[in-house]
Tab-separated table of C-alpha atoms and ligand atoms in Angstrom:
chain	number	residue	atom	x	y	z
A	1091	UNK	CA	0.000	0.000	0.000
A	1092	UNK	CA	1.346	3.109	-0.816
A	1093	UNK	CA	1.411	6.301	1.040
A	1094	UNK	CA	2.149	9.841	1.060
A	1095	UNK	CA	3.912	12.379	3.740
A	1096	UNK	CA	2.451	15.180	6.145
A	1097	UNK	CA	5.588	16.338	7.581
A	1098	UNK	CA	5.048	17.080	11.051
A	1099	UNK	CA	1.887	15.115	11.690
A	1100	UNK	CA	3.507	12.520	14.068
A	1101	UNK	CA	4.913	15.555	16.444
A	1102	UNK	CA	1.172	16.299	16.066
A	1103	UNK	CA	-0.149	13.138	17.118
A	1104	UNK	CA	2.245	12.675	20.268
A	1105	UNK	CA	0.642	16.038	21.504
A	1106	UNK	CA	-2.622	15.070	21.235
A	1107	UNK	CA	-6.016	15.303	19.748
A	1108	UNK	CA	-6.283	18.836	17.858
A	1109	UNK	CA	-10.265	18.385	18.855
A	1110	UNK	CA	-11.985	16.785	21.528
A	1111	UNK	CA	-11.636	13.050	21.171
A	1112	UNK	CA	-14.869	12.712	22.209
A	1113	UNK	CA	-16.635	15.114	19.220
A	1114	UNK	CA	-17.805	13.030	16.583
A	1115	UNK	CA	-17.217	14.367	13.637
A	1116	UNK	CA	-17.958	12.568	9.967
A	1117	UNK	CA	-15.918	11.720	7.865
A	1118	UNK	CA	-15.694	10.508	4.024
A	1119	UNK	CA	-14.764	6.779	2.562
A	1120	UNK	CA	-12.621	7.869	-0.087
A	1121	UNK	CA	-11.072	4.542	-1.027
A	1122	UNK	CA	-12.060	1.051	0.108
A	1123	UNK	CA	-9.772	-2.289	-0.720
A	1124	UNK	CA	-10.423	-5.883	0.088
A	1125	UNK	CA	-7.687	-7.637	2.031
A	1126	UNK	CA	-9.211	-11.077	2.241
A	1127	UNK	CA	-13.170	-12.315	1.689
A	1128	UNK	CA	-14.100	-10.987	4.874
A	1129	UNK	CA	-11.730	-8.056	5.546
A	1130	UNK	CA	-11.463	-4.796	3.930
A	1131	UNK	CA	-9.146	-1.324	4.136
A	1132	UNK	CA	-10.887	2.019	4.308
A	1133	UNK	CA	-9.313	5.327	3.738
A	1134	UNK	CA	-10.862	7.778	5.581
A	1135	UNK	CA	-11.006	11.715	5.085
A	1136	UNK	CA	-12.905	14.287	6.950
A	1137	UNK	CA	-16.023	15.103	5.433
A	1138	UNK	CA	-16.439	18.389	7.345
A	1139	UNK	CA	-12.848	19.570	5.618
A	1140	UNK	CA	-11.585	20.218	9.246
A	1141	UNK	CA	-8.663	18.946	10.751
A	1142	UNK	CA	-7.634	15.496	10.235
A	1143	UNK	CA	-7.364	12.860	13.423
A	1144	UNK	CA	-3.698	12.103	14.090
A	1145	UNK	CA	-3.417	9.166	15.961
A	1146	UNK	CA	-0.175	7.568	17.747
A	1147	UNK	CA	0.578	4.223	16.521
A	1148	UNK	CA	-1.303	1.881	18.772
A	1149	UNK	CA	-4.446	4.375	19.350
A	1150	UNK	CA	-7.826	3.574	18.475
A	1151	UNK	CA	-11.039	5.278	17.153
A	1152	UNK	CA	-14.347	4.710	17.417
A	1153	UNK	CA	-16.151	4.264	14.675
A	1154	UNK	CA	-19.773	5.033	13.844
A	1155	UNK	CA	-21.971	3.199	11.255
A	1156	UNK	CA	-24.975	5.271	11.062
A	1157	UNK	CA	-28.320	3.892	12.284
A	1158	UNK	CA	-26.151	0.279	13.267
A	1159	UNK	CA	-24.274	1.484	16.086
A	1160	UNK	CA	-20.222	2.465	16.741
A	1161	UNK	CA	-17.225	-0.148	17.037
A	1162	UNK	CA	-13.795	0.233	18.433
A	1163	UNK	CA	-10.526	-0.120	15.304
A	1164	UNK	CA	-7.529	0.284	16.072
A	1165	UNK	CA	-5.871	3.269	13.507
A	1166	UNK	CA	-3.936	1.247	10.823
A	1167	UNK	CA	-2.346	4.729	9.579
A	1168	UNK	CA	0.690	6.909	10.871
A	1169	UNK	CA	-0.803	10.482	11.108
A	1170	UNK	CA	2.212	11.416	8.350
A	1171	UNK	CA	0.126	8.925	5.442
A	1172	UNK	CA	-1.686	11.227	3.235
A	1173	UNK	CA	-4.767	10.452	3.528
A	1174	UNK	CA	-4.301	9.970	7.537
A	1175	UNK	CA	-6.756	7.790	8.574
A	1176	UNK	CA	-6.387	4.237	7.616
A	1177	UNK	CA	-8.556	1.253	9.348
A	1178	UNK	CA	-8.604	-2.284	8.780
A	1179	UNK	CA	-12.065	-4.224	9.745
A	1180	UNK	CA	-13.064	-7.656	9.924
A	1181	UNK	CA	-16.687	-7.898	9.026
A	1182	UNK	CA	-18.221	-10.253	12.003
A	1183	UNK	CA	-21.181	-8.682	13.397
A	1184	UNK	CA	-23.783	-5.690	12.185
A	1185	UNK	CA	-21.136	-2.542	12.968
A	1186	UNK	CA	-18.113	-4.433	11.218
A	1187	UNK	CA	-20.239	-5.486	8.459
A	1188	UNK	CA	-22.173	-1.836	7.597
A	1189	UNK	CA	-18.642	-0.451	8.058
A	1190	UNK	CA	-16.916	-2.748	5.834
A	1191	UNK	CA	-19.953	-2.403	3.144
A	1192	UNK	CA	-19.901	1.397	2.728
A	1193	UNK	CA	-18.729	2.615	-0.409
A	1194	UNK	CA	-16.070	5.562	-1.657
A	1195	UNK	CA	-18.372	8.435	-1.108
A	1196	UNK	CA	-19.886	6.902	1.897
A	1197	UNK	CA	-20.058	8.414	5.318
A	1198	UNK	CA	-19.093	7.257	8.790
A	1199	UNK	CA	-18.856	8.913	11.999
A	1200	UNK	CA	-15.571	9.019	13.895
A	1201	UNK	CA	-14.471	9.883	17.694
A	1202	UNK	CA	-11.565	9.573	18.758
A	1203	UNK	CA	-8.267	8.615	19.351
A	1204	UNK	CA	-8.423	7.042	22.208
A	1205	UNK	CA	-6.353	4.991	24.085
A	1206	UNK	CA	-1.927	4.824	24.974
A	1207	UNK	CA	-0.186	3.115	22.036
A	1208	UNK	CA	3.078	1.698	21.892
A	1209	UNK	CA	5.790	3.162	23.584
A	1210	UNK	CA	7.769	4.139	20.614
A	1211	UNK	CA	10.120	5.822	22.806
A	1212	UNK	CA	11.496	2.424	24.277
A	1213	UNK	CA	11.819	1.243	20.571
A	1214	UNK	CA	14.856	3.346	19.977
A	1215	UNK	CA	18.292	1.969	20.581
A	1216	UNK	CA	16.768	-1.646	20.969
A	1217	UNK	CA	16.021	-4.625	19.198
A	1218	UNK	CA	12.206	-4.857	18.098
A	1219	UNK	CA	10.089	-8.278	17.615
A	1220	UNK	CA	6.626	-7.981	16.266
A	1221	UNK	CA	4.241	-10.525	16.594
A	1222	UNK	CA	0.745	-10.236	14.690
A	1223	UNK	CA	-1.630	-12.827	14.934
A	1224	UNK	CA	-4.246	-12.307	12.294
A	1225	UNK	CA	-5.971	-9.227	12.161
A	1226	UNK	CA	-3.229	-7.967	15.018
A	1227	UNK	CA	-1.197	-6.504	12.204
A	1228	UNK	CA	-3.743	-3.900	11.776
A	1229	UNK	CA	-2.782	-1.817	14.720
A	1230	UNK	CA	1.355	-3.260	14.307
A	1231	UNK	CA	1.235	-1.686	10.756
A	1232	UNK	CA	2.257	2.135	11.715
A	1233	UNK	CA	4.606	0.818	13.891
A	1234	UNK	CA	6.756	-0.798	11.510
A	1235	UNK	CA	6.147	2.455	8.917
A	1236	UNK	CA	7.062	3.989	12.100
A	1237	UNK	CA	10.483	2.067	12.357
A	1238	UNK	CA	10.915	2.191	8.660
A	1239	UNK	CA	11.541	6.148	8.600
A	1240	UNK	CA	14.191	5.642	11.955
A	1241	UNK	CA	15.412	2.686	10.525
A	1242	UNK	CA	18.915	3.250	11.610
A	1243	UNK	CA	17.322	4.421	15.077
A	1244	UNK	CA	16.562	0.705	15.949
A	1245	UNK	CA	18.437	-2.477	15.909
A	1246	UNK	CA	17.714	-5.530	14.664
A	1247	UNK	CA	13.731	-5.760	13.368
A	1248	UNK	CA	11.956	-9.088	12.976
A	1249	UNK	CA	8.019	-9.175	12.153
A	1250	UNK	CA	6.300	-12.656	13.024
A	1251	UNK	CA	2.974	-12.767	11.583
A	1252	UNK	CA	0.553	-15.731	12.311
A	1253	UNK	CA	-2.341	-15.899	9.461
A	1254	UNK	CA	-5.398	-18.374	9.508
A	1255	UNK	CA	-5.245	-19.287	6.016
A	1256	UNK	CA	-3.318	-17.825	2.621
A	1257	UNK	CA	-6.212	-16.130	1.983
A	1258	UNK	CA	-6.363	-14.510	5.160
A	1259	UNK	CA	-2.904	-12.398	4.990
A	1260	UNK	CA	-2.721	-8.664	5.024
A	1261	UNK	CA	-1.439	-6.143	3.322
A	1262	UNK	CA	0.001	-8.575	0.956
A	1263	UNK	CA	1.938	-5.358	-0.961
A	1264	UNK	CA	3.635	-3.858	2.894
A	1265	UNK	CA	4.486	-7.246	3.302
A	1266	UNK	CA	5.993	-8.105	-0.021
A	1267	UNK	CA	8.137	-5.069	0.382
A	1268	UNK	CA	9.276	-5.428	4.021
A	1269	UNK	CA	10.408	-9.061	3.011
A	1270	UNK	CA	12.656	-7.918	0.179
A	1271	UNK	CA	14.378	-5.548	2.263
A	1272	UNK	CA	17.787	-6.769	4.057
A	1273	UNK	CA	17.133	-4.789	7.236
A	1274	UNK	CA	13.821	-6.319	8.440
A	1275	UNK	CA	13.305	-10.628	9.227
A	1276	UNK	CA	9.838	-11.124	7.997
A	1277	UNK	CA	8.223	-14.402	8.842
A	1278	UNK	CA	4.774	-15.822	8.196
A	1279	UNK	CA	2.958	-18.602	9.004
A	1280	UNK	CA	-0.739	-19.796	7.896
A	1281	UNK	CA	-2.725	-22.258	10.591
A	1282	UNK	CA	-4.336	-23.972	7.447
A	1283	UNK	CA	-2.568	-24.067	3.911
A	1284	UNK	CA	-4.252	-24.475	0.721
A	1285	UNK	CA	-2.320	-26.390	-2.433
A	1286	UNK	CA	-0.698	-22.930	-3.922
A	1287	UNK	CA	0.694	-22.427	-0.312
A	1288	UNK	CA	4.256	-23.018	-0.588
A	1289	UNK	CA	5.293	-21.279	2.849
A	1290	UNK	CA	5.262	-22.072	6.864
A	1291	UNK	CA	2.442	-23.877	8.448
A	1292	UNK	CA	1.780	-23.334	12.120
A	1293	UNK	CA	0.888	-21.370	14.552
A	1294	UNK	CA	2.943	-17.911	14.990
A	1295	UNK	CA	4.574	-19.023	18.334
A	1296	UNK	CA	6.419	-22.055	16.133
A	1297	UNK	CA	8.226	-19.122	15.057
A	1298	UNK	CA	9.839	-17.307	18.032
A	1299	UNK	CA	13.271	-19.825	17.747
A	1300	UNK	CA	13.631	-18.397	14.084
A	1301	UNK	CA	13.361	-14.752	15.151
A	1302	UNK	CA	16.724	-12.929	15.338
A	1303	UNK	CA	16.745	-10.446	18.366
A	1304	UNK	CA	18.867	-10.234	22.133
A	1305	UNK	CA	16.573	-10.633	24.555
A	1306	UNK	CA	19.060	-8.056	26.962
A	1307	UNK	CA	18.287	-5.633	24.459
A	1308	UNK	CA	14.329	-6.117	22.960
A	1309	UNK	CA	11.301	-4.940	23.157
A	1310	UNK	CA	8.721	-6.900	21.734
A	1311	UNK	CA	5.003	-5.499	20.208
A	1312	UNK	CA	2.527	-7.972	19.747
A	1313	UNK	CA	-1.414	-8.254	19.083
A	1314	UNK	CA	-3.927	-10.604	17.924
A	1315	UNK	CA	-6.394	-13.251	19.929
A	1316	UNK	CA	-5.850	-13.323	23.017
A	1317	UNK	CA	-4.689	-16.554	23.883
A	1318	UNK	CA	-2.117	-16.047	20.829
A	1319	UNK	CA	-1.010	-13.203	23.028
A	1320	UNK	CA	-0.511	-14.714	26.412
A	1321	UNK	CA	1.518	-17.723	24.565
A	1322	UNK	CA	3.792	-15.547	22.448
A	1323	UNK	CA	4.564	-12.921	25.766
A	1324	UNK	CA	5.292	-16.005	28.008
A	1325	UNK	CA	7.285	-17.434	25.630
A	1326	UNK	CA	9.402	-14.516	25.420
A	1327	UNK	CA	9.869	-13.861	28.907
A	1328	UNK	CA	10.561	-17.691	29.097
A	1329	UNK	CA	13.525	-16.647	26.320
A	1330	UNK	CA	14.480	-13.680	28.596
A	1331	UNK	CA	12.928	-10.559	27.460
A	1332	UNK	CA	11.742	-8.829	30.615
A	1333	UNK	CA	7.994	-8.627	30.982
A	1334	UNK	CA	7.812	-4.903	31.054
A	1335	UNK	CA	9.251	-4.971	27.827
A	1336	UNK	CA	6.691	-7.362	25.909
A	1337	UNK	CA	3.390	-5.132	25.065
A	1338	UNK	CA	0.305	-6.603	24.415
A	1339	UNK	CA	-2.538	-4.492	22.566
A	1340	UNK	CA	-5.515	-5.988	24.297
A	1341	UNK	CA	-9.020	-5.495	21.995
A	1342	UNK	CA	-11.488	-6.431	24.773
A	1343	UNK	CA	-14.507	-4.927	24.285
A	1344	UNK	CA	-14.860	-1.054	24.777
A	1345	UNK	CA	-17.854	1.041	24.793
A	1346	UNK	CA	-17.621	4.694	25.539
A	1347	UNK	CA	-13.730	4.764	24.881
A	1348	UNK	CA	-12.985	7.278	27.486
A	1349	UNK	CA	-13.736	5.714	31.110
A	1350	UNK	CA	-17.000	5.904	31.970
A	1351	UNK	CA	-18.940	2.677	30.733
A	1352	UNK	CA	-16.107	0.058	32.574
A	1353	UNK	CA	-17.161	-2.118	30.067
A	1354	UNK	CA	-13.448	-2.637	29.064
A	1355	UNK	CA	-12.111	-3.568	32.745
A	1356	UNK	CA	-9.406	-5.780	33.489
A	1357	UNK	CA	-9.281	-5.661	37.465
A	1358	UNK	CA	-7.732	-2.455	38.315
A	1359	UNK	CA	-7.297	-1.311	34.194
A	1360	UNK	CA	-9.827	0.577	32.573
A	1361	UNK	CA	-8.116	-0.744	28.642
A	1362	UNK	CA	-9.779	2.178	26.480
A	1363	UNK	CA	-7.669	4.467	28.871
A	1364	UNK	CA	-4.931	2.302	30.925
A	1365	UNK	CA	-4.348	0.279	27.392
A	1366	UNK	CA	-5.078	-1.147	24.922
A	1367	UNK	CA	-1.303	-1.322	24.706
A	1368	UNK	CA	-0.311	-2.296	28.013
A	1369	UNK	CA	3.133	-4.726	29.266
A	1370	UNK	CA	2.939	-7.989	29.974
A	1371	UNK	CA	4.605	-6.831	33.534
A	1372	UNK	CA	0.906	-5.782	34.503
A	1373	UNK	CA	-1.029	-8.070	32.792
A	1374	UNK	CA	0.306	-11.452	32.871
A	1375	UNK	CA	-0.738	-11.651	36.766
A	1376	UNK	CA	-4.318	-10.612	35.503
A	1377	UNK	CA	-4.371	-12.664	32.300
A	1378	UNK	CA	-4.420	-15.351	34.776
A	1379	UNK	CA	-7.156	-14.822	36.637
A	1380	UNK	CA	-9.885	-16.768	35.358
A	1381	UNK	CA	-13.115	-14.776	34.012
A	1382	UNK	CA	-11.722	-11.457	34.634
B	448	FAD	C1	-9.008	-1.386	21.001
B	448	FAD	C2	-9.665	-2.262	19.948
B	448	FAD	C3	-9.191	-2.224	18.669
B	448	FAD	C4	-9.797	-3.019	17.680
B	448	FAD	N1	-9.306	-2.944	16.417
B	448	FAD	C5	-9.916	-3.613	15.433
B	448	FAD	C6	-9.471	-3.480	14.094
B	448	FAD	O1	-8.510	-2.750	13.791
B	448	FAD	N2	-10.137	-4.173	13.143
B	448	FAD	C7	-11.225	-4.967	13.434
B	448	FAD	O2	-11.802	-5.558	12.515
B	448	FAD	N3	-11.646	-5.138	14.694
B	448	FAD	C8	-11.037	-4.467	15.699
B	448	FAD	N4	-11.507	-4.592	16.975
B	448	FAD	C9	-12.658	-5.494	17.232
B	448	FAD	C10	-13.967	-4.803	16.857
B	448	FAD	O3	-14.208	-3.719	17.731
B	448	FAD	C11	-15.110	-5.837	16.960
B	448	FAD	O4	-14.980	-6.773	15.932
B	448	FAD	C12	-16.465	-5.114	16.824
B	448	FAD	O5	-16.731	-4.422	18.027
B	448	FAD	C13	-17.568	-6.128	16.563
B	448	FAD	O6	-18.795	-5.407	16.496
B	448	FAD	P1	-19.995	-5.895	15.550
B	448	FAD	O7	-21.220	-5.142	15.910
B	448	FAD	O8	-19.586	-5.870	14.126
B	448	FAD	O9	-20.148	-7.401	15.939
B	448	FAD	P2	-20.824	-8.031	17.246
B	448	FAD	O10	-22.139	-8.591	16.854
B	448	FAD	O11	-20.736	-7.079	18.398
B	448	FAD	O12	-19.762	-9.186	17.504
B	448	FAD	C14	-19.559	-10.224	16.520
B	448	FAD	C15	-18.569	-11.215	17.073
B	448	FAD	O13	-17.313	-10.559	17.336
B	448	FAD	C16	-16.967	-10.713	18.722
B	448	FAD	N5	-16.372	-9.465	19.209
B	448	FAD	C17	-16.981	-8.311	19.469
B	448	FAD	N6	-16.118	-7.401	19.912
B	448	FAD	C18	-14.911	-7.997	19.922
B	448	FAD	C19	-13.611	-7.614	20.299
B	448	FAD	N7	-13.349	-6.406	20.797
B	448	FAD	N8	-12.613	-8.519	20.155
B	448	FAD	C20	-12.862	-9.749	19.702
B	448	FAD	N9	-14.067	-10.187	19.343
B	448	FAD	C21	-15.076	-9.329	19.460
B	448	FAD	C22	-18.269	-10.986	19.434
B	448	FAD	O14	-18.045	-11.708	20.633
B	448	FAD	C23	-19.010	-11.800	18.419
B	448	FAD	O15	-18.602	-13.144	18.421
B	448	FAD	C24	-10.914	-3.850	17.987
B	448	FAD	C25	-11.385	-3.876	19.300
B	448	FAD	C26	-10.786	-3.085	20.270
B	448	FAD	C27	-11.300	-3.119	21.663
């Protein structure tokens, strides 16, 4: 996928909202690609011509489909892309699926960002593993874009990326391009392959012992189900990463995005304000605790 420049937009972003995050405000599909059969990419642009959001990498919006109701997405987009506002959705229930169905042209309403992303500040000077299980690459995308325009900022890079089938696998272009590159280990992995499939099968945990990094000096970024999540930061605490260095981006359900509902509570976390990027330090102990 390729993308333009705002200089100065990220500086913008790490400052915060230039509106309240909790105005909606609509905004215009102006371009709308399929990723796989049941995931698709909108390109969003204000509709009102105001400002556009800038959101940290990691940050989410919510997003409104009108008369269906509003969804949490994580922003797939640094604030520097031109247009800025990039999500990736998974059609699965009534929001996701009026979202995903609307149409260059189309309108949406948009709050928002919400949420602490990932600390990009610890990613300089270190090592970086990513680890994106499925739809998890979404909100990992601006990171690596992110790391790409530092890239002599950071050490080593490896991306892991866990995929249910061939079909399944995002941003097939990014990915393309990342793996050509001698800078960046890309690996990927599909649970179920089909006869083209010529690559890794397995789940995205088979391939931590492939993944060039020092665990003295990482700092691993990693999303996708849950369970994927609590493997993959284990196992890298297990290899010696410390746990306030592994950062999980946990997509529990949110409501109201700013505090209020507690519908997104994880014992003492509120996630749409305390997250959804938070380190395994915190939330391994509470990952534990059954039905929390
Ligand atoms: C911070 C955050 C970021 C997210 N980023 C993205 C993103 O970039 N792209 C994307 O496609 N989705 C993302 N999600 C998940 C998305 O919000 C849900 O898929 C959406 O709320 C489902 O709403 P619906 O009305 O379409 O379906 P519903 O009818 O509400 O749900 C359909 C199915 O999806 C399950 N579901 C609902 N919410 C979630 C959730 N939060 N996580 C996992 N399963 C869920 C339900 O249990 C049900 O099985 C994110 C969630 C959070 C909290």
């Amino acid at each position: 996928m390729s993308i333009g420049t705002r200089p100065g937009a990220e500086a913008a972003a790490l400052a915060g909202p230039a509106v309240s995050a909790q105005t909606p405000r609509l905004f215009r599909v102006a371009d709308r690609v399929q990723e796989s059969p049941d995931t698709w990419t909108l390109r969003l642009v204000p509709g009102d011509g105001g400002v556009p959001v800038v959101a940290a990498p990691g940050q989410f919006t919510m997003l409104y489909a009108f008369g269906v109701g509003e969804v949490p997405l994580s922003v797939s987009s640094l604030p520097s892309e031109v247009p800025p506002l990039l999500h990736t959705v998974r059609a699965v229930g009534a929001v996701t699926e009026a979202i995903c169905a609307t149409r260059p042209g189309g309108m949406l309403g948009v709050r928002g960002p919400f949420g602490r992303g990932w600390p990009l500040d610890e990613i300089v000077g270190r090592d970086v593993l990513l680890v994106a299980g499925g739809l998890g690459l979404a909100p990992l995308r601006p990171v690596v874009q992110w790391i790409l325009r530092r890239r002599d900022e950071v050490g080593r890079v490896a991306l892991l990326v866990g995929s249910r089938t061939p079909a399944d696998v995002l941003y097939h272009a990014d990915l393309a391009e990342l793996a050509a590159r001698p800078d960046v280990q890309v690996l990927l992995t599909v649970d179920a392959a089909d006869p083209g499939w010529k690559g890794r099968v397995g789940v995205v945990t088979a391939l931590l012992p492939q993944a060039r990094f020092d665990p003295a000096r990482t700092v691993a970024l990693t999303c996708g189900p849950e369970i994927m999540m609590r493997l993959t930061a284990q196992a890298l605490v297990d290899a010696g990463i410390p746990a306030h260095r592994v950062h999980l981006s946990m997509e529990r359900n949110m409501h109201c995005g700013v505090g209020h509902c507690g519908r997104c509570q994880l014992g003492p976390l509120l996630l749409c304000l305390d997250g959804p990027v938070c380190d395994y330090g915190r939330l391994g102990p509470l990952l534990l605790v059954r039905e929390l």
